[in-house]
Amino acid sequence: MKKIIALTLMIVTIAVQWQGCTKPEETGAIYGTVTDFDTGEPVKNANVTLIPSGETTLTGSDGTYMFQDLKKGDYSLSLSKAGYKDLVDDYLIQLAAGKSVRRDVQMKIKSLRITDMNGEDINELDFGSEGDDVSRIFNIFNDSGETISWEIITTANWIESPETGTSGTLQAGGNKGVVVKIDRSKLQQGDNTTTMHITSNNGNQQLTIKARRADVSTLDATDVSGNSAVLNGKINTNKPYTEKGFYYGTNHNLNTKVVVNGNGTGVFSKSITGLSATQTYYFKAYCVIDGEYLYGEEKSFGPVVTSIFEFNGHTYMVAPDPHTSYNQYITWSAANSYCENLTYWGYSDWRLPTIEELETMYQLRETIGGFICESQSLYHSSTEAWNGYHYYVDFSSGETSADFNIEYDGCTNFNSHYRAHVRPVRVDN
């Protein structure tokens, strides 16, 4: 028994001695230097906050800071100083026990900003090509904590000197509206771009100024049908020209040229034919002044037809059903005549679909659209079963038949007097 008690006392003594020799949890440190983003100079007296602990410190005269006796874990920094933009550093500092981690950061000084009339920062003024658009306004805003001197510098001869002056001073938090005017008569043909420099003793900004001179403009196409369209342009100058017209094509090469007669100013037009209703066309107006080809902007039109499908290597166009409800339908003879006499999207070569084409149309009915698919919504085909009887497809079920009453080789016969719906088709290529 005495041996057991002695052994127990020995174990307790060893445990106490072992605990006494254990080192306390080791801590770490985070340190670094805060500098100016533009100059690289130290930023003194900046307030540095450690997240998530909330500890704060100030940078010294050399821009340095330090947090000591920190437990291991993940940290980040938040900084602020009068005259500088607040900074929340998104870098995650992973601190291990007994370690020191350096994190240097840069702060941006508050300076002048270029804004629109709503106070939103901007870097561009675009005057476009409208002849009466010659005046825009922007604001110079002093976002620093001190008075600044500012100056506007531009070299483009088509930018008029601002009536509000090209230099001045702004108190802290103040703003100055500047009116920019352009002289369109001094623009070069096409796009004109220049940079306006707004400088100050506390930061600089740049403003891109854009304007377009268009002696000839491209207007939207009109009277667009399946195989024709009217292209429109406009001469905007009184300068004499020797030719005008359009370039167009199915891609941006615009490899087809049409000339428009006449030498007046204003709107001019040209009708083009032989187009495809399933194709997108691109075009632009042009004129020739002093031997130079001048162009309007590129525009496009089409496709006119969205109801199309592919079958046996060909593109099919599908005209609308002349009837819009289940109980509106016509006989096969009337449907065939309707197709043969139909002119739609500028085309007159419409016909009833064959049974194979109609079955394909059923499979693609949601893509093509415009079908009536209620109970027994029958659609005519041009395929003859025999002796003037023709097949149809029921678009409520996809079943192919010809009539409800007469059986022939497993198919039902359908006479020319039975009534159904019609979707005319034509092959585009």
Tab-separated table of C-alpha atoms in Angstrom:
chain	number	residue	atom	x	y	z
A	1	MET	CA	0.000	0.000	0.000
A	2	LYS	CA	2.853	2.356	0.896
A	3	LYS	CA	4.439	1.613	-2.456
A	4	ILE	CA	1.230	2.590	-4.285
A	5	ILE	CA	0.964	5.897	-2.365
A	6	ALA	CA	4.617	6.682	-3.042
A	7	LEU	CA	4.205	5.953	-6.745
A	8	THR	CA	1.140	8.198	-6.957
A	9	LEU	CA	2.984	11.052	-5.245
A	10	MET	CA	5.843	10.657	-7.683
A	11	ILE	CA	3.504	10.887	-10.728
A	12	VAL	CA	1.800	14.002	-9.355
A	13	THR	CA	5.192	15.622	-8.642
A	14	ILE	CA	6.435	14.925	-12.193
A	15	ALA	CA	3.236	16.310	-13.700
A	16	VAL	CA	3.505	19.522	-11.653
A	17	GLN	CA	7.170	19.929	-12.566
A	18	TRP	CA	6.356	19.303	-16.302
A	19	GLN	CA	3.607	21.934	-16.283
A	20	GLY	CA	5.920	24.417	-14.668
A	21	CYS	CA	8.449	23.918	-17.441
A	22	THR	CA	5.852	24.527	-20.275
A	23	LYS	CA	6.358	27.845	-22.109
A	24	PRO	CA	3.404	30.240	-22.400
A	25	GLU	CA	1.792	30.575	-25.860
A	26	GLU	CA	4.249	32.366	-28.140
A	27	THR	CA	3.022	35.599	-29.790
A	28	GLY	CA	3.961	37.372	-32.991
A	29	ALA	CA	4.147	40.838	-34.537
A	30	ILE	CA	2.938	42.679	-37.644
A	31	TYR	CA	4.920	45.668	-38.867
A	32	GLY	CA	5.568	47.689	-42.035
A	33	THR	CA	5.850	51.079	-43.702
A	34	VAL	CA	3.114	53.337	-45.103
A	35	THR	CA	4.133	55.402	-48.153
A	36	ASP	CA	2.523	57.844	-50.583
A	37	PHE	CA	1.224	56.075	-53.716
A	38	ASP	CA	2.447	58.778	-56.097
A	39	THR	CA	5.699	59.970	-54.487
A	40	GLY	CA	6.844	56.968	-52.456
A	41	GLU	CA	7.500	59.268	-49.495
A	42	PRO	CA	6.681	58.030	-45.958
A	43	VAL	CA	3.242	58.953	-44.627
A	44	LYS	CA	3.553	59.966	-40.978
A	45	ASN	CA	0.774	60.115	-38.403
A	46	ALA	CA	-1.437	57.801	-40.430
A	47	ASN	CA	-3.946	55.905	-38.284
A	48	VAL	CA	-3.465	52.122	-38.717
A	49	THR	CA	-6.179	49.775	-37.402
A	50	LEU	CA	-5.694	46.026	-37.023
A	51	ILE	CA	-8.668	43.925	-38.086
A	52	PRO	CA	-10.365	42.090	-36.366
A	53	SER	CA	-8.816	43.013	-33.008
A	54	GLY	CA	-9.456	46.758	-33.439
A	55	GLU	CA	-6.038	47.756	-32.080
A	56	THR	CA	-4.768	51.059	-33.483
A	57	THR	CA	-1.435	52.807	-33.811
A	58	LEU	CA	0.063	55.810	-35.629
A	59	THR	CA	2.870	55.719	-38.140
A	60	GLY	CA	6.099	57.400	-37.140
A	61	SER	CA	7.963	60.136	-38.959
A	62	ASP	CA	9.486	57.448	-41.196
A	63	GLY	CA	6.033	55.990	-41.987
A	64	THR	CA	6.574	52.803	-39.942
A	65	TYR	CA	4.089	51.041	-37.653
A	66	MET	CA	4.111	47.881	-35.477
A	67	PHE	CA	1.668	45.669	-33.600
A	68	GLN	CA	3.250	43.339	-31.025
A	69	ASP	CA	2.181	40.479	-28.734
A	70	LEU	CA	-0.366	39.228	-31.237
A	71	LYS	CA	-1.880	35.773	-31.073
A	72	LYS	CA	-1.502	33.625	-34.157
A	73	GLY	CA	-4.314	34.050	-36.684
A	74	ASP	CA	-5.472	35.981	-39.746
A	75	TYR	CA	-5.346	39.788	-39.782
A	76	SER	CA	-5.796	42.729	-42.165
A	77	LEU	CA	-5.260	46.501	-41.981
A	78	SER	CA	-7.391	49.620	-42.294
A	79	LEU	CA	-5.739	53.043	-42.689
A	80	SER	CA	-6.861	56.660	-42.604
A	81	LYS	CA	-5.279	60.107	-42.592
A	82	ALA	CA	-6.542	63.603	-43.286
A	83	GLY	CA	-5.952	64.541	-46.924
A	84	TYR	CA	-5.686	60.866	-47.973
A	85	LYS	CA	-8.269	58.401	-49.177
A	86	ASP	CA	-9.299	55.823	-46.579
A	87	LEU	CA	-7.784	52.431	-47.319
A	88	VAL	CA	-9.074	48.985	-46.372
A	89	ASP	CA	-6.238	46.628	-47.278
A	90	ASP	CA	-7.637	43.387	-48.703
A	91	TYR	CA	-4.394	41.469	-48.176
A	92	LEU	CA	-4.794	38.659	-45.614
A	93	ILE	CA	-1.898	38.566	-43.139
A	94	GLN	CA	-1.466	35.023	-41.817
A	95	LEU	CA	0.469	35.235	-38.549
A	96	ALA	CA	2.041	32.122	-37.013
A	97	ALA	CA	3.019	31.820	-33.359
A	98	GLY	CA	6.406	33.348	-32.590
A	99	LYS	CA	6.695	34.960	-36.045
A	100	SER	CA	6.833	38.536	-37.353
A	101	VAL	CA	5.169	39.506	-40.664
A	102	ARG	CA	5.906	42.640	-42.656
A	103	ARG	CA	3.125	44.355	-44.622
A	104	ASP	CA	3.901	47.592	-46.474
A	105	VAL	CA	1.005	49.626	-47.873
A	106	GLN	CA	0.537	52.747	-50.005
A	107	MET	CA	-2.064	55.457	-49.529
A	108	LYS	CA	-3.443	57.745	-52.241
A	109	ILE	CA	-3.750	61.422	-51.512
A	110	LYS	CA	-7.132	63.051	-52.041
A	111	SER	CA	-6.859	65.345	-55.046
A	112	LEU	CA	-8.926	66.888	-57.819
A	113	ARG	CA	-11.630	64.775	-59.453
A	114	ILE	CA	-13.366	65.179	-62.829
A	115	THR	CA	-17.099	64.590	-62.546
A	116	ASP	CA	-20.335	65.053	-64.485
A	117	MET	CA	-23.150	67.283	-63.259
A	118	ASN	CA	-24.374	64.438	-61.016
A	119	GLY	CA	-21.029	64.133	-59.256
A	120	GLU	CA	-20.088	60.861	-60.969
A	121	ASP	CA	-16.437	60.458	-61.975
A	122	ILE	CA	-15.890	60.627	-65.757
A	123	ASN	CA	-12.908	60.308	-68.088
A	124	GLU	CA	-14.534	61.088	-71.454
A	125	LEU	CA	-16.743	63.607	-73.268
A	126	ASP	CA	-18.167	62.321	-76.559
A	127	PHE	CA	-19.806	64.911	-78.824
A	128	GLY	CA	-20.833	62.340	-81.440
A	129	SER	CA	-21.636	63.479	-84.976
A	130	GLU	CA	-24.739	65.648	-84.483
A	131	GLY	CA	-24.114	69.071	-85.993
A	132	ASP	CA	-25.749	71.072	-83.197
A	133	ASP	CA	-24.020	69.215	-80.353
A	134	VAL	CA	-21.073	71.535	-79.665
A	135	SER	CA	-21.194	72.187	-75.906
A	136	ARG	CA	-20.635	69.968	-72.841
A	137	ILE	CA	-19.982	70.639	-69.134
A	138	PHE	CA	-17.785	68.891	-66.562
A	139	ASN	CA	-16.834	69.690	-62.964
A	140	ILE	CA	-13.430	69.973	-61.330
A	141	PHE	CA	-13.868	68.838	-57.718
A	142	ASN	CA	-11.221	69.395	-55.014
A	143	ASP	CA	-11.278	66.203	-52.960
A	144	SER	CA	-8.212	67.145	-50.885
A	145	GLY	CA	-8.037	68.830	-47.528
A	146	GLU	CA	-6.331	71.960	-48.808
A	147	THR	CA	-6.643	74.666	-51.455
A	148	ILE	CA	-5.302	73.626	-54.860
A	149	SER	CA	-4.324	75.468	-58.027
A	150	TRP	CA	-5.551	73.943	-61.300
A	151	GLU	CA	-4.940	74.455	-65.032
A	152	ILE	CA	-6.489	73.074	-68.252
A	153	ILE	CA	-4.193	72.242	-71.169
A	154	THR	CA	-5.314	71.048	-74.622
A	155	THR	CA	-3.666	71.218	-78.058
A	156	ALA	CA	-6.509	70.386	-80.491
A	157	ASN	CA	-7.492	73.379	-82.639
A	158	TRP	CA	-11.133	72.241	-82.678
A	159	ILE	CA	-11.417	72.685	-78.884
A	160	GLU	CA	-12.333	76.281	-78.062
A	161	SER	CA	-10.828	77.944	-74.990
A	162	PRO	CA	-13.282	77.472	-72.065
A	163	GLU	CA	-15.276	80.624	-71.335
A	164	THR	CA	-14.880	79.805	-67.644
A	165	GLY	CA	-11.092	80.136	-67.937
A	166	THR	CA	-8.220	77.699	-68.154
A	167	SER	CA	-6.828	78.076	-64.614
A	168	GLY	CA	-7.808	78.979	-61.078
A	169	THR	CA	-7.868	77.857	-57.447
A	170	LEU	CA	-10.293	75.700	-55.504
A	171	GLN	CA	-10.872	75.599	-51.783
A	172	ALA	CA	-10.954	72.225	-50.050
A	173	GLY	CA	-14.187	70.464	-51.020
A	174	GLY	CA	-14.987	73.062	-53.707
A	175	ASN	CA	-15.915	72.465	-57.356
A	176	LYS	CA	-15.717	74.399	-60.608
A	177	GLY	CA	-17.928	73.914	-63.647
A	178	VAL	CA	-16.115	74.013	-66.995
A	179	VAL	CA	-17.908	74.439	-70.348
A	180	VAL	CA	-16.209	72.681	-73.267
A	181	LYS	CA	-17.103	73.883	-76.770
A	182	ILE	CA	-15.959	72.466	-80.099
A	183	ASP	CA	-15.735	73.977	-83.589
A	184	ARG	CA	-17.062	71.298	-85.944
A	185	SER	CA	-15.792	73.153	-89.005
A	186	LYS	CA	-12.230	72.359	-87.866
A	187	LEU	CA	-12.817	68.639	-87.416
A	188	GLN	CA	-11.174	66.144	-89.742
A	189	GLN	CA	-13.450	63.733	-91.588
A	190	GLY	CA	-14.261	60.731	-89.406
A	191	ASP	CA	-13.377	60.274	-85.732
A	192	ASN	CA	-11.485	63.007	-83.895
A	193	THR	CA	-9.969	62.368	-80.453
A	194	THR	CA	-7.852	64.549	-78.182
A	195	THR	CA	-6.821	64.596	-74.522
A	196	MET	CA	-7.528	67.484	-72.183
A	197	HIS	CA	-5.095	67.659	-69.251
A	198	ILE	CA	-6.333	69.078	-65.951
A	199	THR	CA	-3.290	69.617	-63.740
A	200	SER	CA	-2.910	70.823	-60.150
A	201	ASN	CA	-0.378	71.034	-57.356
A	202	ASN	CA	-2.166	68.084	-55.770
A	203	GLY	CA	-2.632	65.559	-58.574
A	204	ASN	CA	-3.487	65.472	-62.282
A	205	GLN	CA	-6.389	64.145	-64.370
A	206	GLN	CA	-7.005	63.498	-68.058
A	207	LEU	CA	-10.249	63.871	-70.000
A	208	THR	CA	-10.667	62.302	-73.447
A	209	ILE	CA	-12.644	64.500	-75.868
A	210	LYS	CA	-14.251	62.805	-78.880
A	211	ALA	CA	-16.172	64.167	-81.861
A	212	ARG	CA	-17.020	62.861	-85.312
A	213	ARG	CA	-17.263	64.751	-88.552
A	214	ALA	CA	-19.565	63.072	-91.033
A	215	ASP	CA	-19.819	64.763	-94.441
A	216	VAL	CA	-21.906	61.710	-95.299
A	217	SER	CA	-24.088	59.766	-92.867
A	218	THR	CA	-25.662	56.320	-93.092
A	219	LEU	CA	-29.362	56.250	-92.194
A	220	ASP	CA	-31.463	53.217	-91.300
A	221	ALA	CA	-32.726	50.986	-94.103
A	222	THR	CA	-36.444	51.180	-94.886
A	223	ASP	CA	-39.062	49.088	-96.726
A	224	VAL	CA	-37.187	45.924	-95.822
A	225	SER	CA	-38.910	42.824	-97.213
A	226	GLY	CA	-37.785	39.295	-97.930
A	227	ASN	CA	-35.844	40.111	-101.101
A	228	SER	CA	-35.515	43.891	-101.189
A	229	ALA	CA	-34.719	46.933	-99.071
A	230	VAL	CA	-34.182	50.673	-99.454
A	231	LEU	CA	-30.789	51.970	-98.312
A	232	ASN	CA	-30.662	55.568	-97.079
A	233	GLY	CA	-27.870	58.079	-96.574
A	234	LYS	CA	-27.408	61.811	-96.116
A	235	ILE	CA	-24.971	64.399	-97.475
A	236	ASN	CA	-24.164	66.832	-94.633
A	237	THR	CA	-21.844	69.255	-96.430
A	238	ASN	CA	-22.088	71.894	-99.127
A	239	LYS	CA	-18.741	70.838	-100.544
A	240	PRO	CA	-19.013	69.598	-104.155
A	241	TYR	CA	-18.791	65.827	-104.563
A	242	THR	CA	-18.416	63.686	-107.661
A	243	GLU	CA	-20.161	60.482	-106.562
A	244	LYS	CA	-22.374	59.063	-103.833
A	245	GLY	CA	-23.982	55.741	-103.087
A	246	PHE	CA	-23.721	52.674	-100.880
A	247	TYR	CA	-21.584	49.632	-100.236
A	248	TYR	CA	-23.364	46.543	-98.862
A	249	GLY	CA	-22.902	42.830	-98.345
A	250	THR	CA	-23.578	39.812	-96.128
A	251	ASN	CA	-20.430	40.461	-94.100
A	252	HIS	CA	-18.337	43.443	-93.080
A	253	ASN	CA	-16.386	43.380	-96.371
A	254	LEU	CA	-19.316	45.198	-98.057
A	255	ASN	CA	-18.237	44.037	-101.497
A	256	THR	CA	-21.264	45.269	-103.498
A	257	LYS	CA	-21.393	48.905	-104.634
A	258	VAL	CA	-24.418	50.844	-105.898
A	259	VAL	CA	-24.203	54.432	-107.180
A	260	VAL	CA	-26.969	56.986	-106.665
A	261	ASN	CA	-27.444	59.676	-109.308
A	262	GLY	CA	-27.758	63.364	-108.442
A	263	ASN	CA	-25.571	65.986	-106.769
A	264	GLY	CA	-27.790	67.600	-104.145
A	265	THR	CA	-27.357	67.633	-100.379
A	266	GLY	CA	-29.582	65.930	-97.810
A	267	VAL	CA	-31.074	62.450	-97.883
A	268	PHE	CA	-30.500	60.051	-100.801
A	269	SER	CA	-31.758	56.496	-101.252
A	270	LYS	CA	-31.315	53.360	-103.333
A	271	SER	CA	-33.537	50.273	-103.597
A	272	ILE	CA	-31.696	46.934	-103.756
A	273	THR	CA	-33.221	43.574	-104.685
A	274	GLY	CA	-32.259	39.914	-104.890
A	275	LEU	CA	-31.811	39.645	-101.112
A	276	SER	CA	-32.403	36.689	-98.818
A	277	ALA	CA	-34.972	37.053	-96.053
A	278	THR	CA	-32.926	34.796	-93.766
A	279	GLN	CA	-29.705	36.808	-94.086
A	280	THR	CA	-28.291	39.800	-92.196
A	281	TYR	CA	-26.971	42.578	-94.490
A	282	TYR	CA	-24.458	45.312	-93.662
A	283	PHE	CA	-24.190	48.637	-95.500
A	284	LYS	CA	-22.781	52.160	-95.364
A	285	ALA	CA	-23.223	55.323	-97.391
A	286	TYR	CA	-20.313	57.000	-99.167
A	287	CYS	CA	-19.459	60.074	-101.197
A	288	VAL	CA	-16.351	61.212	-103.067
A	289	ILE	CA	-15.004	64.707	-102.297
A	290	ASP	CA	-11.784	65.930	-103.952
A	291	GLY	CA	-11.048	62.377	-105.042
A	292	GLU	CA	-11.342	61.004	-101.488
A	293	TYR	CA	-13.914	58.371	-100.541
A	294	LEU	CA	-15.734	59.393	-97.358
A	295	TYR	CA	-17.949	56.900	-95.514
A	296	GLY	CA	-20.803	56.992	-93.052
A	297	GLU	CA	-21.035	54.538	-90.200
A	298	GLU	CA	-21.890	50.903	-90.920
A	299	LYS	CA	-25.482	49.775	-90.270
A	300	SER	CA	-27.352	46.519	-90.775
A	301	PHE	CA	-30.801	45.059	-91.339
A	302	GLY	CA	-32.428	41.619	-91.399
A	303	PRO	CA	-33.018	38.829	-91.235
A	304	VAL	CA	-36.684	39.437	-92.012
A	305	VAL	CA	-37.667	35.806	-91.520
A	306	THR	CA	-37.194	34.073	-88.200
A	307	SER	CA	-39.417	31.076	-89.079
A	308	ILE	CA	-36.863	28.913	-90.881
A	309	PHE	CA	-35.572	25.346	-90.682
A	310	GLU	CA	-32.924	23.163	-92.307
A	311	PHE	CA	-33.832	20.013	-94.244
A	312	ASN	CA	-31.784	17.893	-96.673
A	313	GLY	CA	-29.064	20.538	-96.900
A	314	HIS	CA	-31.463	23.392	-97.704
A	315	THR	CA	-32.827	26.353	-95.745
A	316	TYR	CA	-36.621	26.553	-95.713
A	317	MET	CA	-38.697	29.640	-95.032
A	318	VAL	CA	-42.115	29.159	-93.418
A	319	ALA	CA	-44.898	31.696	-93.963
A	320	PRO	CA	-47.508	32.248	-91.238
A	321	ASP	CA	-50.725	30.247	-91.007
A	322	PRO	CA	-53.466	32.476	-92.476
A	323	HIS	CA	-55.732	31.242	-89.676
A	324	THR	CA	-55.055	31.827	-86.002
A	325	SER	CA	-57.502	29.483	-84.214
A	326	TYR	CA	-58.287	25.775	-84.152
A	327	ASN	CA	-61.716	26.078	-85.838
A	328	GLN	CA	-60.367	28.071	-88.817
A	329	TYR	CA	-59.199	25.783	-91.640
A	330	ILE	CA	-59.499	25.259	-95.409
A	331	THR	CA	-59.688	22.382	-97.897
A	332	TRP	CA	-56.589	20.990	-99.593
A	333	SER	CA	-57.520	22.635	-102.915
A	334	ALA	CA	-57.972	26.008	-101.222
A	335	ALA	CA	-54.706	25.558	-99.291
A	336	ASN	CA	-52.775	24.690	-102.442
A	337	SER	CA	-54.239	27.677	-104.275
A	338	TYR	CA	-53.440	29.938	-101.330
A	339	CYS	CA	-49.764	28.953	-101.469
A	340	GLU	CA	-49.471	29.277	-105.226
A	341	ASN	CA	-50.929	32.802	-105.146
A	342	LEU	CA	-49.124	33.985	-102.017
A	343	THR	CA	-46.623	36.864	-102.137
A	344	TYR	CA	-44.933	37.286	-98.777
A	345	TRP	CA	-41.613	38.816	-97.626
A	346	GLY	CA	-41.204	39.792	-101.275
A	347	TYR	CA	-41.355	36.172	-102.543
A	348	SER	CA	-44.017	34.530	-104.691
A	349	ASP	CA	-42.659	30.962	-105.015
A	350	TRP	CA	-44.491	29.509	-102.017
A	351	ARG	CA	-45.945	26.002	-102.000
A	352	LEU	CA	-47.390	23.367	-99.703
A	353	PRO	CA	-44.711	21.321	-97.885
A	354	THR	CA	-44.178	17.668	-98.797
A	355	ILE	CA	-45.044	15.096	-96.152
A	356	GLU	CA	-41.331	14.672	-95.294
A	357	GLU	CA	-40.937	18.439	-94.956
A	358	LEU	CA	-44.108	18.664	-92.868
A	359	GLU	CA	-42.924	15.878	-90.541
A	360	THR	CA	-39.654	17.776	-90.077
A	361	MET	CA	-41.631	20.936	-89.340
A	362	TYR	CA	-43.535	19.021	-86.656
A	363	GLN	CA	-40.265	17.951	-85.023
A	364	LEU	CA	-39.108	21.604	-85.079
A	365	ARG	CA	-42.507	23.124	-84.324
A	366	GLU	CA	-41.357	24.993	-81.204
A	367	THR	CA	-38.347	26.489	-83.020
A	368	ILE	CA	-40.385	27.510	-86.081
A	369	GLY	CA	-43.359	28.666	-84.020
A	370	GLY	CA	-46.857	29.708	-85.077
A	371	PHE	CA	-48.469	26.258	-85.211
A	372	ILE	CA	-51.859	25.395	-83.725
A	373	CYS	CA	-51.301	22.233	-81.699
A	374	GLU	CA	-54.704	21.602	-80.117
A	375	SER	CA	-56.556	18.294	-80.535
A	376	GLN	CA	-56.531	17.140	-84.194
A	377	SER	CA	-54.790	20.287	-85.486
A	378	LEU	CA	-54.184	18.983	-88.999
A	379	TYR	CA	-51.795	20.540	-91.551
A	380	HIS	CA	-51.922	19.896	-95.303
A	381	SER	CA	-49.012	18.426	-97.281
A	382	SER	CA	-48.486	18.358	-101.035
A	383	THR	CA	-47.674	14.635	-101.081
A	384	GLU	CA	-50.383	12.622	-102.855
A	385	ALA	CA	-51.467	9.339	-101.298
A	386	TRP	CA	-53.360	8.285	-104.412
A	387	ASN	CA	-56.005	9.566	-106.837
A	388	GLY	CA	-55.975	13.156	-105.653
A	389	TYR	CA	-55.816	12.280	-101.951
A	390	HIS	CA	-53.029	13.884	-99.899
A	391	TYR	CA	-51.342	13.242	-96.578
A	392	TYR	CA	-51.529	15.502	-93.541
A	393	VAL	CA	-49.829	15.674	-90.117
A	394	ASP	CA	-51.717	16.087	-86.868
A	395	PHE	CA	-49.678	18.688	-84.932
A	396	SER	CA	-51.304	17.707	-81.645
A	397	SER	CA	-49.829	14.197	-81.850
A	398	GLY	CA	-47.404	14.026	-84.797
A	399	GLU	CA	-49.468	11.312	-86.505
A	400	THR	CA	-49.348	11.158	-90.324
A	401	SER	CA	-52.566	10.120	-92.066
A	402	ALA	CA	-54.818	10.896	-94.999
A	403	ASP	CA	-58.437	10.283	-93.940
A	404	PHE	CA	-60.404	8.765	-91.092
A	405	ASN	CA	-62.470	6.404	-93.224
A	406	ILE	CA	-60.532	4.608	-95.971
A	407	GLU	CA	-57.553	2.303	-95.261
A	408	TYR	CA	-54.901	1.739	-97.962
A	409	ASP	CA	-51.521	0.042	-97.390
A	410	GLY	CA	-51.758	0.862	-93.697
A	411	CYS	CA	-52.335	4.587	-94.317
A	412	THR	CA	-55.603	6.438	-94.083
A	413	ASN	CA	-56.783	8.168	-97.201
A	414	PHE	CA	-57.631	11.861	-97.202
A	415	ASN	CA	-59.718	13.471	-99.945
A	416	SER	CA	-59.255	16.966	-101.279
A	417	HIS	CA	-62.392	18.231	-99.553
A	418	TYR	CA	-61.271	17.578	-95.978
A	419	ARG	CA	-60.382	20.764	-94.142
A	420	ALA	CA	-57.075	21.496	-92.323
A	421	HIS	CA	-54.515	24.238	-91.691
A	422	VAL	CA	-51.697	25.407	-93.963
A	423	ARG	CA	-48.099	26.656	-93.527
A	424	PRO	CA	-46.619	27.663	-96.898
A	425	VAL	CA	-42.914	26.979	-97.435
A	426	ARG	CA	-40.232	27.923	-99.898
A	427	VAL	CA	-36.603	26.833	-100.305
A	428	ASP	CA	-34.241	29.765	-99.821
A	429	ASN	CA	-31.097	27.963	-100.969
